[in-house]
mmCIF file of N, CA and C in Angstrom:
data_model
loop_
_atom_site.group_PDB
_atom_site.id
_atom_site.type_symbol
_atom_site.label_atom_id
_atom_site.label_comp_id
_atom_site.label_asym_id
_atom_site.label_seq_id
_atom_site.Cartn_x
_atom_site.Cartn_y
_atom_site.Cartn_z
ATOM 1 N N MET A 1 0.865 -1.147 -0.019
ATOM 2 C CA MET A 1 0.023 -0.005 0.035
ATOM 3 C C MET A 1 0.916 1.216 0.007
ATOM 4 N N ARG A 2 0.570 2.140 -0.912
ATOM 5 C CA ARG A 2 1.353 3.385 -0.913
ATOM 6 C C ARG A 2 0.355 4.533 -0.832
ATOM 7 N N ILE A 3 0.630 5.450 0.099
ATOM 8 C CA ILE A 3 -0.199 6.631 0.203
ATOM 9 C C ILE A 3 0.706 7.834 0.183
ATOM 10 N N ARG A 4 0.285 8.847 -0.590
ATOM 11 C CA ARG A 4 1.129 10.027 -0.809
ATOM 12 C C ARG A 4 0.281 11.276 -0.676
ATOM 13 N N SER A 5 0.944 12.325 -0.134
ATOM 14 C CA SER A 5 0.353 13.629 0.038
ATOM 15 C C SER A 5 1.421 14.625 -0.120
ATOM 16 N N GLY A 6 1.422 15.370 -1.240
ATOM 17 C CA GLY A 6 2.518 16.343 -1.473
ATOM 18 C C GLY A 6 3.820 15.658 -1.533
ATOM 19 N N GLU A 7 4.773 16.077 -0.682
ATOM 20 C CA GLU A 7 6.105 15.519 -0.671
ATOM 21 C C GLU A 7 6.178 14.263 0.277
ATOM 22 N N ALA A 8 5.140 14.042 1.053
ATOM 23 C CA ALA A 8 5.178 12.938 2.052
ATOM 24 C C ALA A 8 4.583 11.652 1.371
ATOM 25 N N SER A 9 5.206 10.551 1.715
ATOM 26 C CA SER A 9 4.629 9.256 1.269
ATOM 27 C C SER A 9 4.972 8.172 2.275
ATOM 28 N N VAL A 10 4.065 7.212 2.348
ATOM 29 C CA VAL A 10 4.198 6.059 3.214
ATOM 30 C C VAL A 10 3.861 4.812 2.408
ATOM 31 N N ALA A 11 4.782 3.893 2.325
ATOM 32 C CA ALA A 11 4.536 2.627 1.620
ATOM 33 C C ALA A 11 4.719 1.486 2.612
ATOM 34 N N LEU A 12 3.730 0.633 2.718
ATOM 35 C CA LEU A 12 3.746 -0.513 3.635
ATOM 36 C C LEU A 12 3.446 -1.774 2.835
ATOM 37 N N ALA A 13 4.249 -2.836 3.040
ATOM 38 C CA ALA A 13 4.017 -4.109 2.369
ATOM 39 C C ALA A 13 4.309 -5.212 3.351
ATOM 40 N N ILE A 14 3.633 -6.303 3.139
ATOM 41 C CA ILE A 14 3.850 -7.524 3.955
ATOM 42 C C ILE A 14 4.965 -8.330 3.259
ATOM 43 N N ASP A 15 6.008 -8.643 4.037
ATOM 44 C CA ASP A 15 7.138 -9.394 3.500
ATOM 45 C C ASP A 15 7.124 -10.826 4.055
ATOM 46 N N GLY A 16 5.958 -11.348 4.339
ATOM 47 C CA GLY A 16 5.833 -12.713 4.794
ATOM 48 C C GLY A 16 5.598 -12.828 6.278
ATOM 49 N N TYR A 17 5.305 -14.017 6.728
ATOM 50 C CA TYR A 17 5.212 -14.335 8.154
ATOM 51 C C TYR A 17 6.610 -14.266 8.781
ATOM 52 N N GLN A 18 6.703 -13.829 10.016
ATOM 53 C CA GLN A 18 8.002 -13.846 10.680
ATOM 54 C C GLN A 18 8.525 -15.307 10.766
ATOM 55 N N PHE A 19 7.604 -16.228 11.034
ATOM 56 C CA PHE A 19 7.993 -17.638 11.157
ATOM 57 C C PHE A 19 7.243 -18.403 10.090
ATOM 58 N N PRO A 20 7.747 -18.387 8.832
ATOM 59 C CA PRO A 20 7.027 -19.067 7.769
ATOM 60 C C PRO A 20 6.936 -20.561 7.922
ATOM 61 N N GLU A 21 7.825 -21.151 8.638
ATOM 62 C CA GLU A 21 7.822 -22.586 8.825
ATOM 63 C C GLU A 21 6.795 -23.078 9.813
ATOM 64 N N THR A 22 6.163 -22.192 10.552
ATOM 65 C CA THR A 22 5.179 -22.603 11.509
ATOM 66 C C THR A 22 3.902 -23.013 10.811
ATOM 67 N N GLU A 23 3.601 -24.271 10.903
ATOM 68 C CA GLU A 23 2.384 -24.790 10.253
ATOM 69 C C GLU A 23 1.172 -24.529 11.112
ATOM 70 N N PRO A 24 0.064 -24.136 10.471
ATOM 71 C CA PRO A 24 -1.150 -23.921 11.270
ATOM 72 C C PRO A 24 -1.643 -25.257 11.827
ATOM 73 N N ILE A 25 -2.035 -25.257 13.056
ATOM 74 C CA ILE A 25 -2.515 -26.441 13.756
ATOM 75 C C ILE A 25 -3.847 -26.052 14.370
ATOM 76 N N ALA A 26 -4.833 -26.951 14.263
ATOM 77 C CA ALA A 26 -6.130 -26.675 14.827
ATOM 78 C C ALA A 26 -6.039 -26.370 16.318
ATOM 79 N N GLY A 27 -6.756 -25.410 16.792
ATOM 80 C CA GLY A 27 -6.698 -25.064 18.190
ATOM 81 C C GLY A 27 -6.836 -23.590 18.433
ATOM 82 N N ALA A 28 -6.376 -23.150 19.614
ATOM 83 C CA ALA A 28 -6.510 -21.758 19.994
ATOM 84 C C ALA A 28 -5.575 -20.824 19.271
ATOM 85 N N PHE A 29 -5.948 -19.580 19.174
ATOM 86 C CA PHE A 29 -5.153 -18.528 18.573
ATOM 87 C C PHE A 29 -3.809 -18.399 19.337
ATOM 88 N N ASP A 30 -2.718 -18.263 18.624
ATOM 89 C CA ASP A 30 -1.392 -18.069 19.231
ATOM 90 C C ASP A 30 -0.683 -17.027 18.446
ATOM 91 N N HIS A 31 -0.032 -16.090 19.114
ATOM 92 C CA HIS A 31 0.658 -15.015 18.445
ATOM 93 C C HIS A 31 1.814 -15.467 17.516
ATOM 94 N N GLU A 32 2.587 -16.435 17.993
ATOM 95 C CA GLU A 32 3.804 -16.802 17.257
ATOM 96 C C GLU A 32 3.653 -17.020 15.764
ATOM 97 N N PRO A 33 2.708 -17.820 15.308
ATOM 98 C CA PRO A 33 2.627 -18.059 13.891
ATOM 99 C C PRO A 33 1.994 -16.927 13.089
ATOM 100 N N ASN A 34 1.556 -15.857 13.787
ATOM 101 C CA ASN A 34 0.778 -14.830 13.162
ATOM 102 C C ASN A 34 1.498 -13.459 13.020
ATOM 103 N N TRP A 35 2.769 -13.407 13.438
ATOM 104 C CA TRP A 35 3.523 -12.172 13.205
ATOM 105 C C TRP A 35 3.886 -11.974 11.779
ATOM 106 N N LEU A 36 3.634 -10.815 11.266
ATOM 107 C CA LEU A 36 3.969 -10.435 9.871
ATOM 108 C C LEU A 36 5.127 -9.525 9.829
ATOM 109 N N GLN A 37 6.016 -9.797 8.869
ATOM 110 C CA GLN A 37 7.148 -8.889 8.626
ATOM 111 C C GLN A 37 6.599 -7.749 7.769
ATOM 112 N N VAL A 38 6.723 -6.530 8.286
ATOM 113 C CA VAL A 38 6.233 -5.361 7.570
ATOM 114 C C VAL A 38 7.441 -4.601 7.040
ATOM 115 N N ARG A 39 7.388 -4.343 5.669
ATOM 116 C CA ARG A 39 8.417 -3.554 5.044
ATOM 117 C C ARG A 39 7.837 -2.171 4.787
ATOM 118 N N GLY A 40 8.533 -1.174 5.274
ATOM 119 C CA GLY A 40 8.066 0.241 5.150
ATOM 120 C C GLY A 40 9.065 1.088 4.461
ATOM 121 N N ALA A 41 8.582 2.063 3.720
ATOM 122 C CA ALA A 41 9.419 3.096 3.111
ATOM 123 C C ALA A 41 8.677 4.412 3.328
ATOM 124 N N VAL A 42 9.366 5.383 3.958
ATOM 125 C CA VAL A 42 8.673 6.629 4.366
ATOM 126 C C VAL A 42 9.527 7.778 3.884
ATOM 127 N N ARG A 43 8.838 8.800 3.425
ATOM 128 C CA ARG A 43 9.459 10.074 3.042
ATOM 129 C C ARG A 43 8.552 11.174 3.633
ATOM 130 N N ALA A 44 9.107 11.942 4.555
ATOM 131 C CA ALA A 44 8.339 13.035 5.205
ATOM 132 C C ALA A 44 9.258 13.875 6.069
ATOM 133 N N ASN A 45 8.860 15.112 6.216
ATOM 134 C CA ASN A 45 9.547 16.033 7.142
ATOM 135 C C ASN A 45 11.029 16.128 6.801
ATOM 136 N N GLY A 46 11.400 16.062 5.541
ATOM 137 C CA GLY A 46 12.803 16.158 5.121
ATOM 138 C C GLY A 46 13.608 14.905 5.363
ATOM 139 N N LEU A 47 12.937 13.808 5.743
ATOM 140 C CA LEU A 47 13.625 12.553 6.010
ATOM 141 C C LEU A 47 13.112 11.473 5.056
ATOM 142 N N GLU A 48 14.016 10.492 4.816
ATOM 143 C CA GLU A 48 13.617 9.299 4.109
ATOM 144 C C GLU A 48 14.210 8.128 4.850
ATOM 145 N N TRP A 49 13.425 7.082 5.066
ATOM 146 C CA TRP A 49 13.929 5.884 5.721
ATOM 147 C C TRP A 49 13.078 4.710 5.343
ATOM 148 N N SER A 50 13.643 3.508 5.662
ATOM 149 C CA SER A 50 12.909 2.254 5.435
ATOM 150 C C SER A 50 13.119 1.338 6.651
ATOM 151 N N PHE A 51 12.296 0.401 6.778
ATOM 152 C CA PHE A 51 12.383 -0.587 7.858
ATOM 153 C C PHE A 51 11.803 -1.894 7.403
ATOM 154 N N LEU A 52 12.185 -2.958 8.127
ATOM 155 C CA LEU A 52 11.621 -4.289 8.015
ATOM 156 C C LEU A 52 11.542 -4.849 9.402
ATOM 157 N N ASP A 53 10.308 -5.061 9.915
ATOM 158 C CA ASP A 53 10.172 -5.472 11.275
ATOM 159 C C ASP A 53 8.872 -6.277 11.392
ATOM 160 N N PRO A 54 8.878 -7.312 12.275
ATOM 161 C CA PRO A 54 7.666 -8.055 12.532
ATOM 162 C C PRO A 54 6.789 -7.284 13.542
ATOM 163 N N CYS A 55 6.042 -6.306 13.015
ATOM 164 C CA CYS A 55 5.328 -5.391 13.946
ATOM 165 C C CYS A 55 3.844 -5.429 13.817
ATOM 166 N N LEU A 56 3.274 -6.368 13.043
ATOM 167 C CA LEU A 56 1.827 -6.523 12.964
ATOM 168 C C LEU A 56 1.470 -7.999 13.047
ATOM 169 N N LEU A 57 0.396 -8.252 13.762
ATOM 170 C CA LEU A 57 -0.211 -9.562 13.718
ATOM 171 C C LEU A 57 -1.171 -9.672 12.589
ATOM 172 N N THR A 58 -1.489 -10.886 12.115
ATOM 173 C CA THR A 58 -2.406 -11.021 11.003
ATOM 174 C C THR A 58 -3.770 -10.371 11.301
ATOM 175 N N ALA A 59 -4.273 -10.515 12.509
ATOM 176 C CA ALA A 59 -5.532 -9.940 12.895
ATOM 177 C C ALA A 59 -5.455 -8.400 12.920
ATOM 178 N N GLU A 60 -4.282 -7.864 13.292
ATOM 179 C CA GLU A 60 -4.066 -6.427 13.281
ATOM 180 C C GLU A 60 -4.018 -5.880 11.895
ATOM 181 N N ALA A 61 -3.464 -6.637 10.941
ATOM 182 C CA ALA A 61 -3.428 -6.226 9.519
ATOM 183 C C ALA A 61 -4.863 -6.096 9.003
ATOM 184 N N GLU A 62 -5.744 -7.038 9.446
ATOM 185 C CA GLU A 62 -7.155 -6.965 9.063
ATOM 186 C C GLU A 62 -7.809 -5.766 9.710
ATOM 187 N N GLU A 63 -7.465 -5.438 10.958
ATOM 188 C CA GLU A 63 -8.037 -4.264 11.611
ATOM 189 C C GLU A 63 -7.658 -3.017 10.845
ATOM 190 N N LEU A 64 -6.429 -2.935 10.362
ATOM 191 C CA LEU A 64 -6.013 -1.755 9.554
ATOM 192 C C LEU A 64 -6.838 -1.627 8.349
ATOM 193 N N LEU A 65 -7.135 -2.732 7.659
ATOM 194 C CA LEU A 65 -7.985 -2.679 6.459
ATOM 195 C C LEU A 65 -9.365 -2.097 6.868
ATOM 196 N N ASP A 66 -9.966 -2.644 7.913
ATOM 197 C CA ASP A 66 -11.292 -2.136 8.337
ATOM 198 C C ASP A 66 -11.223 -0.666 8.655
ATOM 199 N N TRP A 67 -10.170 -0.254 9.310
ATOM 200 C CA TRP A 67 -9.985 1.124 9.752
ATOM 201 C C TRP A 67 -9.891 2.059 8.541
ATOM 202 N N LEU A 68 -9.082 1.669 7.543
ATOM 203 C CA LEU A 68 -8.960 2.443 6.296
ATOM 204 C C LEU A 68 -10.295 2.541 5.554
ATOM 205 N N LEU A 69 -11.053 1.462 5.469
ATOM 206 C CA LEU A 69 -12.396 1.473 4.844
ATOM 207 C C LEU A 69 -13.303 2.390 5.596
ATOM 208 N N ASP A 70 -13.259 2.390 6.924
ATOM 209 C CA ASP A 70 -14.120 3.292 7.712
ATOM 210 C C ASP A 70 -13.777 4.774 7.426
ATOM 211 N N VAL A 71 -12.470 5.100 7.348
ATOM 212 C CA VAL A 71 -12.070 6.478 7.069
ATOM 213 C C VAL A 71 -12.485 6.846 5.620
ATOM 214 N N ALA A 72 -12.291 5.925 4.698
ATOM 215 C CA ALA A 72 -12.692 6.213 3.296
ATOM 216 C C ALA A 72 -14.155 6.442 3.148
ATOM 217 N N GLY A 73 -14.973 5.821 4.036
ATOM 218 C CA GLY A 73 -16.389 6.043 4.009
ATOM 219 C C GLY A 73 -16.822 7.290 4.752
ATOM 220 N N GLY A 74 -15.902 8.069 5.255
ATOM 221 C CA GLY A 74 -16.296 9.292 5.972
ATOM 222 C C GLY A 74 -16.214 9.180 7.477
ATOM 223 N N GLY A 75 -15.851 7.986 7.975
ATOM 224 C CA GLY A 75 -15.829 7.784 9.436
ATOM 225 C C GLY A 75 -14.588 8.435 10.083
ATOM 226 N N THR A 76 -14.630 8.621 11.357
ATOM 227 C CA THR A 76 -13.486 9.113 12.108
ATOM 228 C C THR A 76 -13.248 8.128 13.278
ATOM 229 N N PRO A 77 -12.754 6.987 12.969
ATOM 230 C CA PRO A 77 -12.490 5.998 14.023
ATOM 231 C C PRO A 77 -11.416 6.455 14.986
ATOM 232 N N ASP A 78 -11.388 5.856 16.163
ATOM 233 C CA ASP A 78 -10.365 6.137 17.132
ATOM 234 C C ASP A 78 -9.003 5.741 16.567
ATOM 235 N N GLU A 79 -7.952 6.322 17.216
ATOM 236 C CA GLU A 79 -6.605 5.969 16.834
ATOM 237 C C GLU A 79 -6.410 4.479 16.857
ATOM 238 N N LEU A 80 -5.745 3.937 15.852
ATOM 239 C CA LEU A 80 -5.493 2.509 15.765
ATOM 240 C C LEU A 80 -4.082 2.231 16.206
ATOM 241 N N ARG A 81 -3.985 1.470 17.294
ATOM 242 C CA ARG A 81 -2.666 1.096 17.818
ATOM 243 C C ARG A 81 -2.604 -0.451 17.846
ATOM 244 N N PHE A 82 -1.379 -0.942 17.910
ATOM 245 C CA PHE A 82 -1.163 -2.389 17.774
ATOM 246 C C PHE A 82 -0.362 -2.906 18.994
ATOM 247 N N LEU A 83 -0.325 -4.204 19.134
ATOM 248 C CA LEU A 83 0.463 -4.857 20.254
ATOM 249 C C LEU A 83 1.853 -4.317 20.265
ATOM 250 N N GLU A 84 2.588 -4.392 19.121
ATOM 251 C CA GLU A 84 3.909 -3.803 19.017
ATOM 252 C C GLU A 84 3.622 -2.325 18.647
ATOM 253 N N PRO A 85 4.197 -1.370 19.420
ATOM 254 C CA PRO A 85 3.884 0.051 19.180
ATOM 255 C C PRO A 85 4.701 0.771 18.037
ATOM 256 N N ASN A 86 5.112 -0.037 17.074
ATOM 257 C CA ASN A 86 5.922 0.551 16.006
ATOM 258 C C ASN A 86 5.130 1.445 15.052
ATOM 259 N N LEU A 87 3.852 1.167 14.885
ATOM 260 C CA LEU A 87 2.987 1.924 13.947
ATOM 261 C C LEU A 87 1.673 2.282 14.694
ATOM 262 N N SER A 88 1.145 3.466 14.323
ATOM 263 C CA SER A 88 -0.219 3.783 14.723
ATOM 264 C C SER A 88 -0.804 4.667 13.655
ATOM 265 N N PHE A 89 -2.097 4.706 13.576
ATOM 266 C CA PHE A 89 -2.824 5.484 12.587
ATOM 267 C C PHE A 89 -3.925 6.257 13.297
ATOM 268 N N ALA A 90 -4.085 7.537 12.953
ATOM 269 C CA ALA A 90 -5.125 8.359 13.504
ATOM 270 C C ALA A 90 -5.662 9.319 12.456
ATOM 271 N N VAL A 91 -6.900 9.772 12.674
ATOM 272 C CA VAL A 91 -7.472 10.810 11.798
ATOM 273 C C VAL A 91 -7.325 12.099 12.551
ATOM 274 N N ASP A 92 -6.587 13.041 11.984
ATOM 275 C CA ASP A 92 -6.410 14.367 12.596
ATOM 276 C C ASP A 92 -7.541 15.297 12.203
ATOM 277 N N ALA A 93 -8.110 15.143 11.020
ATOM 278 C CA ALA A 93 -9.182 15.942 10.529
ATOM 279 C C ALA A 93 -9.949 15.199 9.446
ATOM 280 N N SER A 94 -11.225 15.489 9.282
ATOM 281 C CA SER A 94 -12.039 14.798 8.309
ATOM 282 C C SER A 94 -13.198 15.673 7.853
ATOM 283 N N ASP A 95 -13.505 15.701 6.566
ATOM 284 C CA ASP A 95 -14.704 16.344 6.008
ATOM 285 C C ASP A 95 -15.074 15.644 4.734
ATOM 286 N N ALA A 96 -16.011 16.214 4.014
ATOM 287 C CA ALA A 96 -16.496 15.571 2.808
ATOM 288 C C ALA A 96 -15.378 15.441 1.733
ATOM 289 N N ASN A 97 -14.336 16.234 1.842
ATOM 290 C CA ASN A 97 -13.253 16.223 0.832
ATOM 291 C C ASN A 97 -12.190 15.197 1.141
ATOM 292 N N GLY A 98 -12.274 14.532 2.303
ATOM 293 C CA GLY A 98 -11.248 13.554 2.677
ATOM 294 C C GLY A 98 -10.821 13.664 4.131
ATOM 295 N N ALA A 99 -9.637 13.204 4.385
ATOM 296 C CA ALA A 99 -9.164 13.152 5.763
ATOM 297 C C ALA A 99 -7.644 13.444 5.859
ATOM 298 N N VAL A 100 -7.223 13.898 6.999
ATOM 299 C CA VAL A 100 -5.837 14.047 7.235
ATOM 300 C C VAL A 100 -5.450 12.875 8.182
ATOM 301 N N LEU A 101 -4.600 11.989 7.711
ATOM 302 C CA LEU A 101 -4.156 10.862 8.508
ATOM 303 C C LEU A 101 -2.828 11.197 9.147
ATOM 304 N N ARG A 102 -2.676 10.783 10.410
ATOM 305 C CA ARG A 102 -1.422 10.872 11.104
ATOM 306 C C ARG A 102 -0.893 9.442 11.317
ATOM 307 N N VAL A 103 0.220 9.155 10.672
ATOM 308 C CA VAL A 103 0.812 7.819 10.823
ATOM 309 C C VAL A 103 2.038 8.062 11.652
ATOM 310 N N THR A 104 2.122 7.347 12.777
ATOM 311 C CA THR A 104 3.284 7.448 13.714
ATOM 312 C C THR A 104 4.173 6.200 13.617
ATOM 313 N N PHE A 105 5.437 6.451 13.487
ATOM 314 C CA PHE A 105 6.435 5.443 13.421
ATOM 315 C C PHE A 105 7.323 5.508 14.677
ATOM 316 N N SER A 106 7.430 4.419 15.419
ATOM 317 C CA SER A 106 8.201 4.395 16.667
ATOM 318 C C SER A 106 9.124 3.186 16.662
ATOM 319 N N LEU A 107 10.072 3.270 17.591
ATOM 320 C CA LEU A 107 11.002 2.168 17.855
ATOM 321 C C LEU A 107 11.691 1.756 16.558
ATOM 322 N N GLU A 108 11.644 0.468 16.159
ATOM 323 C CA GLU A 108 12.385 -0.033 15.009
ATOM 324 C C GLU A 108 11.870 0.570 13.679
ATOM 325 N N SER A 109 10.659 1.136 13.657
ATOM 326 C CA SER A 109 10.083 1.707 12.450
ATOM 327 C C SER A 109 10.393 3.178 12.314
ATOM 328 N N ALA A 110 10.926 3.823 13.361
ATOM 329 C CA ALA A 110 11.243 5.226 13.304
ATOM 330 C C ALA A 110 12.489 5.458 12.452
ATOM 331 N N PRO A 111 12.673 6.689 11.971
ATOM 332 C CA PRO A 111 13.901 6.921 11.261
ATOM 333 C C PRO A 111 15.126 6.719 12.069
ATOM 334 N N PRO A 112 16.226 6.180 11.505
ATOM 335 C CA PRO A 112 17.391 5.836 12.302
ATOM 336 C C PRO A 112 17.966 7.035 13.127
ATOM 337 N N ALA A 113 17.936 8.219 12.564
ATOM 338 C CA ALA A 113 18.460 9.384 13.276
ATOM 339 C C ALA A 113 17.680 9.730 14.511
ATOM 340 N N ALA A 114 16.401 9.176 14.583
ATOM 341 C CA ALA A 114 15.534 9.475 15.672
ATOM 342 C C ALA A 114 15.813 8.575 16.902
ATOM 343 N N SER A 115 16.667 7.610 16.743
ATOM 344 C CA SER A 115 16.958 6.668 17.840
ATOM 345 C C SER A 115 15.720 6.078 18.504
ATOM 346 N N GLY A 116 14.769 5.779 17.677
ATOM 347 C CA GLY A 116 13.527 5.185 18.162
ATOM 348 C C GLY A 116 12.465 6.123 18.635
ATOM 349 N N ALA A 117 12.751 7.420 18.654
ATOM 350 C CA ALA A 117 11.779 8.414 19.021
ATOM 351 C C ALA A 117 10.667 8.414 17.943
ATOM 352 N N PRO A 118 9.401 8.661 18.279
ATOM 353 C CA PRO A 118 8.355 8.683 17.316
ATOM 354 C C PRO A 118 8.499 9.724 16.254
ATOM 355 N N GLU A 119 8.120 9.376 15.029
ATOM 356 C CA GLU A 119 8.098 10.328 13.942
ATOM 357 C C GLU A 119 6.663 10.316 13.353
ATOM 358 N N HIS A 120 6.034 11.455 13.309
ATOM 359 C CA HIS A 120 4.636 11.585 12.831
ATOM 360 C C HIS A 120 4.627 12.066 11.377
ATOM 361 N N VAL A 121 3.855 11.390 10.547
ATOM 362 C CA VAL A 121 3.729 11.797 9.147
ATOM 363 C C VAL A 121 2.233 12.143 8.937
ATOM 364 N N LEU A 122 1.991 13.333 8.435
ATOM 365 C CA LEU A 122 0.621 13.761 8.121
ATOM 366 C C LEU A 122 0.395 13.609 6.608
ATOM 367 N N LEU A 123 -0.738 12.996 6.278
ATOM 368 C CA LEU A 123 -1.099 12.734 4.872
ATOM 369 C C LEU A 123 -2.498 13.239 4.661
ATOM 370 N N GLU A 124 -2.697 14.209 3.772
ATOM 371 C CA GLU A 124 -4.007 14.703 3.395
ATOM 372 C C GLU A 124 -4.533 13.934 2.199
ATOM 373 N N LEU A 125 -5.583 13.133 2.367
ATOM 374 C CA LEU A 125 -6.047 12.180 1.352
ATOM 375 C C LEU A 125 -7.507 12.409 1.009
ATOM 376 N N ALA A 126 -7.794 12.350 -0.235
ATOM 377 C CA ALA A 126 -9.200 12.398 -0.755
ATOM 378 C C ALA A 126 -9.834 11.039 -0.530
ATOM 379 N N PRO A 127 -11.152 10.957 -0.516
ATOM 380 C CA PRO A 127 -11.786 9.634 -0.354
ATOM 381 C C PRO A 127 -11.294 8.596 -1.313
ATOM 382 N N GLY A 128 -11.072 8.927 -2.596
ATOM 383 C CA GLY A 128 -10.622 7.984 -3.588
ATOM 384 C C GLY A 128 -9.208 7.478 -3.256
ATOM 385 N N ASP A 129 -8.345 8.355 -2.718
ATOM 386 C CA ASP A 129 -7.030 7.925 -2.267
ATOM 387 C C ASP A 129 -7.118 6.897 -1.181
ATOM 388 N N LEU A 130 -8.002 7.138 -0.239
ATOM 389 C CA LEU A 130 -8.195 6.215 0.895
ATOM 390 C C LEU A 130 -8.742 4.846 0.406
ATOM 391 N N GLU A 131 -9.713 4.893 -0.518
ATOM 392 C CA GLU A 131 -10.283 3.636 -1.095
ATOM 393 C C GLU A 131 -9.140 2.879 -1.778
ATOM 394 N N ARG A 132 -8.332 3.591 -2.595
ATOM 395 C CA ARG A 132 -7.267 2.912 -3.315
ATOM 396 C C ARG A 132 -6.282 2.286 -2.321
ATOM 397 N N ALA A 133 -5.944 3.015 -1.253
ATOM 398 C CA ALA A 133 -5.031 2.495 -0.242
ATOM 399 C C ALA A 133 -5.595 1.250 0.432
ATOM 400 N N ALA A 134 -6.874 1.293 0.727
ATOM 401 C CA ALA A 134 -7.576 0.160 1.338
ATOM 402 C C ALA A 134 -7.540 -1.078 0.385
ATOM 403 N N GLY A 135 -7.792 -0.794 -0.837
ATOM 404 C CA GLY A 135 -7.716 -1.923 -1.847
ATOM 405 C C GLY A 135 -6.337 -2.495 -1.948
ATOM 406 N N GLU A 136 -5.332 -1.656 -1.945
ATOM 407 C CA GLU A 136 -3.945 -2.173 -2.023
ATOM 408 C C GLU A 136 -3.619 -2.944 -0.771
ATOM 409 N N TRP A 137 -4.051 -2.502 0.387
ATOM 410 C CA TRP A 137 -3.789 -3.214 1.647
ATOM 411 C C TRP A 137 -4.497 -4.540 1.647
ATOM 412 N N ALA A 138 -5.724 -4.565 1.133
ATOM 413 C CA ALA A 138 -6.465 -5.792 1.032
ATOM 414 C C ALA A 138 -5.722 -6.869 0.240
ATOM 415 N N SER A 139 -5.117 -6.377 -0.859
ATOM 416 C CA SER A 139 -4.299 -7.294 -1.739
ATOM 417 C C SER A 139 -3.071 -7.762 -0.969
ATOM 418 N N GLU A 140 -2.445 -6.863 -0.226
ATOM 419 C CA GLU A 140 -1.246 -7.223 0.526
ATOM 420 C C GLU A 140 -1.503 -8.305 1.562
ATOM 421 N N ILE A 141 -2.605 -8.195 2.275
ATOM 422 C CA ILE A 141 -2.846 -9.166 3.379
ATOM 423 C C ILE A 141 -3.595 -10.403 2.928
ATOM 424 N N ALA A 142 -4.103 -10.453 1.750
ATOM 425 C CA ALA A 142 -4.918 -11.613 1.308
ATOM 426 C C ALA A 142 -4.163 -12.934 1.457
ATOM 427 N N ALA A 143 -2.860 -12.916 1.241
ATOM 428 C CA ALA A 143 -2.077 -14.164 1.326
ATOM 429 C C ALA A 143 -1.638 -14.523 2.756
ATOM 430 N N TYR A 144 -2.057 -13.750 3.736
ATOM 431 C CA TYR A 144 -1.599 -13.960 5.092
ATOM 432 C C TYR A 144 -2.719 -14.024 6.066
ATOM 433 N N PRO A 145 -3.490 -15.108 6.004
ATOM 434 C CA PRO A 145 -4.643 -15.215 6.937
ATOM 435 C C PRO A 145 -4.170 -15.580 8.350
ATOM 436 N N VAL A 146 -5.018 -15.402 9.318
ATOM 437 C CA VAL A 146 -4.745 -15.788 10.685
ATOM 438 C C VAL A 146 -4.499 -17.279 10.712
ATOM 439 N N ARG A 147 -3.341 -17.662 11.299
ATOM 440 C CA ARG A 147 -3.022 -19.089 11.436
ATOM 441 C C ARG A 147 -3.282 -19.534 12.861
ATOM 442 N N ARG A 148 -3.845 -20.675 12.986
ATOM 443 C CA ARG A 148 -4.139 -21.244 14.314
ATOM 444 C C ARG A 148 -3.267 -22.432 14.577
ATOM 445 N N ARG A 149 -2.884 -22.569 15.881
ATOM 446 C CA ARG A 149 -2.011 -23.684 16.239
ATOM 447 C C ARG A 149 -2.866 -24.806 16.881
#
């Protein structure tokens, strides 16, 4: 998924399960087989950086899709945070013309010069941009369903 606003851009892609060899086994949900490697490339605030980190669970990737679809439909959902605090998404402003998203990168996903301090990226997006981003994210996560042990 790539979202762009002016000079700022955020690209996120799934680079596989953290533990691809873990076979799904019938039973209760377990975090270990469901960590996803997230590859990110960010350009904002005069900085450019990339990262690769297992910072989303499969269920959280699905939550992000639902969140994006809600915003694309004109909703203003609460800030979306995950078990690993590397990424978060929030709506800073919203109207009929679109929304301003605040994507926060922390810890291993923050720019190297920030030593793990959070970096916020603001992206002003029209509804069509949000729908496109949601469609791209849906394609990214389709191959990575929740695995049960």
